[in-house]
Short mmCIF file of N, CA and C in Angstrom, two decimals:
data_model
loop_
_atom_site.label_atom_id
_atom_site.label_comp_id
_atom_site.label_asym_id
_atom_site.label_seq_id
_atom_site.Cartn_x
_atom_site.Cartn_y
_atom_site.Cartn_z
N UNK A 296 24.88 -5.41 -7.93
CA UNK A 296 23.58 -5.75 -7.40
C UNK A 296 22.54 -5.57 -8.50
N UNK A 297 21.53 -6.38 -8.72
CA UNK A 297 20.72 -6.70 -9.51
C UNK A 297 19.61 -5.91 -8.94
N UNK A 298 18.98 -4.73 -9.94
CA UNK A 298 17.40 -4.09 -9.85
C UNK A 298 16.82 -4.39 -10.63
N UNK A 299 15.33 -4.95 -9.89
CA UNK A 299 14.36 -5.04 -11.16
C UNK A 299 12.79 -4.57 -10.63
N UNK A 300 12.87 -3.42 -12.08
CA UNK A 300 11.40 -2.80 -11.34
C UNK A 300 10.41 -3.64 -12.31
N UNK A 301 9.49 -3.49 -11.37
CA UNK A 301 8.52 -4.23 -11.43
C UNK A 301 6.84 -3.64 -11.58
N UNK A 302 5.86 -3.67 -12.38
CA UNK A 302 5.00 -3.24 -12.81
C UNK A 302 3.67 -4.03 -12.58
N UNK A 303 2.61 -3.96 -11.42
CA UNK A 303 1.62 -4.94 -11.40
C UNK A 303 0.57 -4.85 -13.10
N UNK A 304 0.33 -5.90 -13.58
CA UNK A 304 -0.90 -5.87 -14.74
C UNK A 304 -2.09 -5.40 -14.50
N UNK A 305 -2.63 -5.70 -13.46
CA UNK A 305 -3.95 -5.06 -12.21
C UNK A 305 -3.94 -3.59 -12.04
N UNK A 306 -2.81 -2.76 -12.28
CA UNK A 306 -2.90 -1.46 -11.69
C UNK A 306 -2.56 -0.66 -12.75
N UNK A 307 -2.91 1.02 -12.66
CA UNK A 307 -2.53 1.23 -13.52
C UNK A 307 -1.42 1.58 -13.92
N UNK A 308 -0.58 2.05 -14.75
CA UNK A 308 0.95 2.38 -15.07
C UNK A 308 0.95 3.78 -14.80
N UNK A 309 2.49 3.99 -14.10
CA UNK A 309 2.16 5.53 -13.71
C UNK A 309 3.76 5.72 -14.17
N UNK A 310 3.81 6.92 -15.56
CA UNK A 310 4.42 7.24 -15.94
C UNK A 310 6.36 7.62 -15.10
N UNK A 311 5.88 7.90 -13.77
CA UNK A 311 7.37 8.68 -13.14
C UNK A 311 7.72 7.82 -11.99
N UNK A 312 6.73 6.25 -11.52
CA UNK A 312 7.40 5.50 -10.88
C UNK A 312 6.76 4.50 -11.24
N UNK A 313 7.59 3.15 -10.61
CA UNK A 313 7.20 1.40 -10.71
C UNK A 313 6.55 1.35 -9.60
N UNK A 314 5.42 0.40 -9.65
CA UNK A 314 4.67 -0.08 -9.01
C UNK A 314 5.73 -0.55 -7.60
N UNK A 315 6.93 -1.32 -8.02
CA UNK A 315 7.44 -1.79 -6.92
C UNK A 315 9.39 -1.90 -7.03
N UNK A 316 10.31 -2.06 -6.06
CA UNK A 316 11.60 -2.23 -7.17
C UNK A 316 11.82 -3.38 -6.09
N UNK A 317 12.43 -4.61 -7.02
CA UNK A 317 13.17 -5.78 -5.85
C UNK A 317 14.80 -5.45 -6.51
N UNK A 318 15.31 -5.72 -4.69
CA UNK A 318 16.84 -5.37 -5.05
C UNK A 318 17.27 -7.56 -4.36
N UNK A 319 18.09 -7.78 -4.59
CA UNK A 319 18.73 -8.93 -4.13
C UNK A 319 17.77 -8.90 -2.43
N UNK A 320 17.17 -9.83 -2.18
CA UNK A 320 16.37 -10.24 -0.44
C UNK A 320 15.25 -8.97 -0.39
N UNK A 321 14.75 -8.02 -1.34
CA UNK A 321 14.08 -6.95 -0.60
C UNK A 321 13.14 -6.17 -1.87
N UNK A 322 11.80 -6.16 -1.82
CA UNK A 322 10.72 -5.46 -2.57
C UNK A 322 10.37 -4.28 -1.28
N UNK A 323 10.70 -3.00 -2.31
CA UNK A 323 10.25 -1.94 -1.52
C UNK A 323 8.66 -1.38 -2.79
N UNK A 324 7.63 -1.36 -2.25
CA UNK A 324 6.53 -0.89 -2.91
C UNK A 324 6.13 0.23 -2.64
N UNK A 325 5.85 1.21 -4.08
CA UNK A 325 5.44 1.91 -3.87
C UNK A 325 3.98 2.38 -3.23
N UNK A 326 3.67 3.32 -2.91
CA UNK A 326 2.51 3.74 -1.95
C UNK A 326 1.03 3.91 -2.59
N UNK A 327 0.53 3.31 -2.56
CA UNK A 327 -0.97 2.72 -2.83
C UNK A 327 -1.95 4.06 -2.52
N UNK A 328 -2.77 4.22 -3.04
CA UNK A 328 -4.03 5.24 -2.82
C UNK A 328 -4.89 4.06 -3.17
N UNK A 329 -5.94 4.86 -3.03
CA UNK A 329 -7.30 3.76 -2.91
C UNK A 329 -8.10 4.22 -4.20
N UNK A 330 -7.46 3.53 -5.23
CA UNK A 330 -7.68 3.65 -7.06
C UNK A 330 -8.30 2.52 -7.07
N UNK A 331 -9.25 2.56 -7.90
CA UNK A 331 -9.51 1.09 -8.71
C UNK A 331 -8.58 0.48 -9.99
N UNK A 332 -8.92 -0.24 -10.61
CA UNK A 332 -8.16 -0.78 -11.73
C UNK A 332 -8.15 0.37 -12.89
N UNK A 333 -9.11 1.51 -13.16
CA UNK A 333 -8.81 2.40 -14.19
C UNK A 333 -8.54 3.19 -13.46
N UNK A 334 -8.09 4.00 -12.16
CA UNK A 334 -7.31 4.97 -12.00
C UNK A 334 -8.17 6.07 -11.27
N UNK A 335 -9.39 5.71 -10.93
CA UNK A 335 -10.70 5.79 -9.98
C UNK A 335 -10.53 5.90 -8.43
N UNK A 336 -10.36 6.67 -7.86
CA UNK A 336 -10.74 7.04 -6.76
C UNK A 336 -12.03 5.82 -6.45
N UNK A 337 -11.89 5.06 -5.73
CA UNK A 337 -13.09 4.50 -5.25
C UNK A 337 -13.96 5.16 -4.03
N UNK A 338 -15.36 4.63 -4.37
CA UNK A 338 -15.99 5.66 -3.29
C UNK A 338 -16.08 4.80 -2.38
N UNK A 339 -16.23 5.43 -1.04
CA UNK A 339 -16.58 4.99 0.06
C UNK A 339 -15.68 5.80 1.27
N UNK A 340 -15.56 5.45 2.85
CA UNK A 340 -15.09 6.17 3.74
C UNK A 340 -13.88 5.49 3.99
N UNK A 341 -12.64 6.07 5.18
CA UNK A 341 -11.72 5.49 5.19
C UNK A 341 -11.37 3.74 5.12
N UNK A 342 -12.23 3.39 5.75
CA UNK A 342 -12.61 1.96 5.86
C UNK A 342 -12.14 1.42 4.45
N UNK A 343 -13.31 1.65 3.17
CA UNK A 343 -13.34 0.90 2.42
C UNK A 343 -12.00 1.54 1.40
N UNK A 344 -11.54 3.19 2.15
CA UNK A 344 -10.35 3.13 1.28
C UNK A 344 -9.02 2.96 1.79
N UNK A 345 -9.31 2.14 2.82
CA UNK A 345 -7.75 1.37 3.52
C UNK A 345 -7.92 -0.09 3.09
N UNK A 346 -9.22 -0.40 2.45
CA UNK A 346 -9.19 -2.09 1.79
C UNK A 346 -8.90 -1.74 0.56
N UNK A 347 -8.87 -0.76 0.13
CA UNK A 347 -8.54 -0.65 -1.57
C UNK A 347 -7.20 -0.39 -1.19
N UNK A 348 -6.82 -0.11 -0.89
CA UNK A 348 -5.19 0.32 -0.93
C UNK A 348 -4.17 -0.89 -0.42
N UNK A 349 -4.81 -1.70 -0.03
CA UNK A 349 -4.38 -2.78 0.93
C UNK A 349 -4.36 -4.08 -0.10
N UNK A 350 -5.66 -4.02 -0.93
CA UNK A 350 -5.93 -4.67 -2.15
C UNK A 350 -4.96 -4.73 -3.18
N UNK A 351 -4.54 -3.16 -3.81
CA UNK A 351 -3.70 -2.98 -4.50
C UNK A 351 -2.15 -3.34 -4.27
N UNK A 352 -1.83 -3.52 -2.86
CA UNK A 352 -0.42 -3.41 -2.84
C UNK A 352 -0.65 -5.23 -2.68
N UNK A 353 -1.90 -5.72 -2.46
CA UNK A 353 -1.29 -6.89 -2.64
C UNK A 353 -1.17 -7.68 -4.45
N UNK A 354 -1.68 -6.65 -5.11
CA UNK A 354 -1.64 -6.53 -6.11
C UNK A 354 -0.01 -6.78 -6.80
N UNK A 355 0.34 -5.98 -6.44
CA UNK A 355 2.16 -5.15 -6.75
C UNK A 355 2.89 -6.30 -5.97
N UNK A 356 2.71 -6.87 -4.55
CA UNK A 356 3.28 -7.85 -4.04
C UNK A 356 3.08 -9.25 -4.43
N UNK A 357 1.91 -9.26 -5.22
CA UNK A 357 1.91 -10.69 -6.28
C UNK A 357 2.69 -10.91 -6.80
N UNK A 358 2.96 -9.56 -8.02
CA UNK A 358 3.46 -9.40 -9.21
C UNK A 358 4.84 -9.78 -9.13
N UNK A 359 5.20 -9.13 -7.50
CA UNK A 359 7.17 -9.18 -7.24
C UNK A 359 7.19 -9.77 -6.95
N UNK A 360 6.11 -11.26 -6.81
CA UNK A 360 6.82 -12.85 -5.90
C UNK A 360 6.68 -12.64 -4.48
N UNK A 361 6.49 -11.77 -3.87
CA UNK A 361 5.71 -11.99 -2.46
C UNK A 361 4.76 -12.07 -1.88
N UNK A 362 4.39 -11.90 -0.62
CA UNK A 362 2.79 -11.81 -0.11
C UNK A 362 2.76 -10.92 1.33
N UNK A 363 2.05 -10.91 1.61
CA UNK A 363 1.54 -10.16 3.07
C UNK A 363 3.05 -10.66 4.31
N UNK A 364 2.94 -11.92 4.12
CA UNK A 364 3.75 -12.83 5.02
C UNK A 364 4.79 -12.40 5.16
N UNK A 365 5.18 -12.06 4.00
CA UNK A 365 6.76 -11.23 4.12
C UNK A 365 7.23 -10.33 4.11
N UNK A 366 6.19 -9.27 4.30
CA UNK A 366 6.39 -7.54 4.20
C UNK A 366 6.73 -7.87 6.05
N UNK A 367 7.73 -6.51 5.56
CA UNK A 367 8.42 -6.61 7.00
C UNK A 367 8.72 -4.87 7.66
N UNK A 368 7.79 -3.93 6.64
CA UNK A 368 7.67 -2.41 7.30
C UNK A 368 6.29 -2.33 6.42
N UNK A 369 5.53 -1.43 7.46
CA UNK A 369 4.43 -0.50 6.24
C UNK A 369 4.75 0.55 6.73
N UNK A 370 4.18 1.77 6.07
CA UNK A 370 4.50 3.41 6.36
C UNK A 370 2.97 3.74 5.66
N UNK A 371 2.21 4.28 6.65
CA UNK A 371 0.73 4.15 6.29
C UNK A 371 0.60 6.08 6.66
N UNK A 372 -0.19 6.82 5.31
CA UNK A 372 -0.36 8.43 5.25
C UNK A 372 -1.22 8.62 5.26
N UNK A 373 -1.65 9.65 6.48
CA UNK A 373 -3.49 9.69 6.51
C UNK A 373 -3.73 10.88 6.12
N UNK A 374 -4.48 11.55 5.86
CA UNK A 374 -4.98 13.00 5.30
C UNK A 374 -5.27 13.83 6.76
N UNK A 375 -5.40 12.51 8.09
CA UNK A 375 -6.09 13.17 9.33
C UNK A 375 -6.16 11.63 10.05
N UNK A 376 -5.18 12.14 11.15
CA UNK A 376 -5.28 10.94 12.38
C UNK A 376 -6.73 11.05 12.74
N UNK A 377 -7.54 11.48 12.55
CA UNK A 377 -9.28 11.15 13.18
C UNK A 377 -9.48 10.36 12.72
N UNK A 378 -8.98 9.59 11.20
CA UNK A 378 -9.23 8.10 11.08
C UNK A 378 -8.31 6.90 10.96
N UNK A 379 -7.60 7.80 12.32
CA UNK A 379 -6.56 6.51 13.05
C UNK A 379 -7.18 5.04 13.19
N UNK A 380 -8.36 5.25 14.13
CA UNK A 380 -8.92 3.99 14.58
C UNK A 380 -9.80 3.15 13.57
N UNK A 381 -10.46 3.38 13.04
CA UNK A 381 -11.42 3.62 11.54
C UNK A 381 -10.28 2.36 10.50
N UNK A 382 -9.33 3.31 10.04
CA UNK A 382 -8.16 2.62 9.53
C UNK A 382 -7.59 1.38 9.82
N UNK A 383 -7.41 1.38 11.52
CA UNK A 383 -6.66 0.35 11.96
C UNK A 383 -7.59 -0.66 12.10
N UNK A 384 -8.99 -0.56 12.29
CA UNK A 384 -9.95 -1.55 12.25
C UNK A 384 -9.79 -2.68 10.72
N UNK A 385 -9.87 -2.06 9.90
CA UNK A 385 -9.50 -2.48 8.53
C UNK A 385 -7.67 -3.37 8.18
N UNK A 386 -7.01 -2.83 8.89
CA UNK A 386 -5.75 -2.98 8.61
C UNK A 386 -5.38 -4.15 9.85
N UNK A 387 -6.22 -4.13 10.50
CA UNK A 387 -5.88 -5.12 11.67
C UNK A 387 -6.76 -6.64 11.20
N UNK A 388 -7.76 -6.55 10.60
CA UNK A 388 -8.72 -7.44 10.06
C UNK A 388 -7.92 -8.13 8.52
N UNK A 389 -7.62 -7.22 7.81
CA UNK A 389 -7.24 -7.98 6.23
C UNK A 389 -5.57 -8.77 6.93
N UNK A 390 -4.48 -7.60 7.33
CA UNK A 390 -3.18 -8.61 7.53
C UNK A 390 -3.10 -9.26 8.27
N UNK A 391 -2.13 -10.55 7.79
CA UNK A 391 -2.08 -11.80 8.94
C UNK A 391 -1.31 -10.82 10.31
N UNK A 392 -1.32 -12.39 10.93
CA UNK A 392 -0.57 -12.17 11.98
C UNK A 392 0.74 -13.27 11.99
N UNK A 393 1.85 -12.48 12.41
CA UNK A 393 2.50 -11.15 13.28
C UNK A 393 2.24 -9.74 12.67
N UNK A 394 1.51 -8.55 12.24
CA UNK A 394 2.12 -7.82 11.83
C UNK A 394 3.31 -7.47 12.25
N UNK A 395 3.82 -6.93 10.55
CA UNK A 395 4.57 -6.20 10.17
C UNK A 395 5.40 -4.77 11.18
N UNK A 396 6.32 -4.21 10.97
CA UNK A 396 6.81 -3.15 11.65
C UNK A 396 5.96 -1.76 10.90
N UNK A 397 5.46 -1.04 11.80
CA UNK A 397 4.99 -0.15 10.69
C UNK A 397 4.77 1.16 11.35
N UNK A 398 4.40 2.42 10.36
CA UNK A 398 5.01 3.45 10.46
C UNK A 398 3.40 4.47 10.19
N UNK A 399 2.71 5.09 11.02
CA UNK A 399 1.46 5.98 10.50
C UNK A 399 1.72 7.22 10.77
N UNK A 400 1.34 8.03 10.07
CA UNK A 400 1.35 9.84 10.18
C UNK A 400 0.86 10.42 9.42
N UNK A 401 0.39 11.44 9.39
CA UNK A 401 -0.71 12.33 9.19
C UNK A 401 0.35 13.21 8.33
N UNK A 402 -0.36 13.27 6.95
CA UNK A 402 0.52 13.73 5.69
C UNK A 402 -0.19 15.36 5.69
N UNK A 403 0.19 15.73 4.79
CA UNK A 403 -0.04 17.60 4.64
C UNK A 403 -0.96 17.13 3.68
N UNK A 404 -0.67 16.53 2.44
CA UNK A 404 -1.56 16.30 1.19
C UNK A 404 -1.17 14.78 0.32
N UNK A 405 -2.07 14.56 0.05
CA UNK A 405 -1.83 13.34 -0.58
C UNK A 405 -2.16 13.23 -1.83
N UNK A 406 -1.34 12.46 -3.27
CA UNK A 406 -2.39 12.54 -4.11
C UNK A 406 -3.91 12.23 -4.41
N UNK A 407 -4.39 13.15 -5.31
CA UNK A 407 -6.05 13.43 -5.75
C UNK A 407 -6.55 13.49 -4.92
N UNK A 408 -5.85 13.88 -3.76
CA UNK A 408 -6.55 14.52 -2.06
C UNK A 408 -7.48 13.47 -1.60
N UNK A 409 -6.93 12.11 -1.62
CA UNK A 409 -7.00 10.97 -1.30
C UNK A 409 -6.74 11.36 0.46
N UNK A 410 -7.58 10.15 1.23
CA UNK A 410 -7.14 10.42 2.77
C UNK A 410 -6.39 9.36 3.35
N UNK A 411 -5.76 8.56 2.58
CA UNK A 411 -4.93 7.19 2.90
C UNK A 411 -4.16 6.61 1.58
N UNK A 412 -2.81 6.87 1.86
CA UNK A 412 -2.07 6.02 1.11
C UNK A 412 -0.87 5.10 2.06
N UNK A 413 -0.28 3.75 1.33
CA UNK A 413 -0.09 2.56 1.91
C UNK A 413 1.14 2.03 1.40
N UNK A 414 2.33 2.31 1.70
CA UNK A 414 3.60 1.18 0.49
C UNK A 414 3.65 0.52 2.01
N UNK A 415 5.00 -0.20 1.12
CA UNK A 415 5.34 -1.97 1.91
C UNK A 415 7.20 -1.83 1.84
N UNK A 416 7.62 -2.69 2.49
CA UNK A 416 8.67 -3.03 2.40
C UNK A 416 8.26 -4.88 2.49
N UNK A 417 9.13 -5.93 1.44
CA UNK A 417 9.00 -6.95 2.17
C UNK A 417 9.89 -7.55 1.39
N UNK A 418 10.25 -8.97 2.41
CA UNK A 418 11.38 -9.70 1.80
C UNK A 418 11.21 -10.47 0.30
N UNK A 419 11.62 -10.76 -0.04
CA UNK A 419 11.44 -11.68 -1.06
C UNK A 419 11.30 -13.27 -1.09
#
């Protein structure tokens, strides 16, 4: 079976994982924080950092030859279900429809104590 990791140009490079890995039918992406292009915490409230994170992975899902259309799990980490609804307002507005199968829970810590991070599963 053929792996190929994969590195978006848009994001930044992170030394101990790939942006994304496609195996034969399947891009699993790694989990998005709400960074800008230099590695920036962007400001704003959950809202605008569930569009940055949402941004970025479509970033990484460019790069591997897919799109929104074909992610077929998300697994979404909140710092605090109080911005369950907040979140889903955002996440219900940017992805098409059908969503995706997907997965939310309330993490212990996240990196740079970020309150939302975002990977993908999707076909190829």
């Amino acid at each position: 079976m053929s792996v190929q990791k994969i590195n978006s140009p848009d994001r930044p490079q992170a030394p101990m994982y790939s942006h994304a890995v496609k195996i034969p039918g399947l891009i699993f992406c790694s989990g998005q924080t709400p960074m800008d292009s230099t590695g920036n915490v962007v400001p704003g409230d959950i809202k605008a950092h569930t569009a940055q994170c949402l941004s970025n992975l479509t970033d990484v899902l460019n790069a591997a030859g897919s799109s929104w259309d074909k992610v077929v799990k998300v697994n979404i980490y909140l710092k605090s279900m109080g911005d369950f609804a907040a979140m889903n307002e955002v996440y219900i507005k940017l992805l098409p429809d059908p969503k995706p199968a997907r997965t939310c829970i309330q993490a212990g810590g996240l990196p740079h104590d970020v309150d939302v991070e975002i990977e993908a599963i999707a076909a190829v």
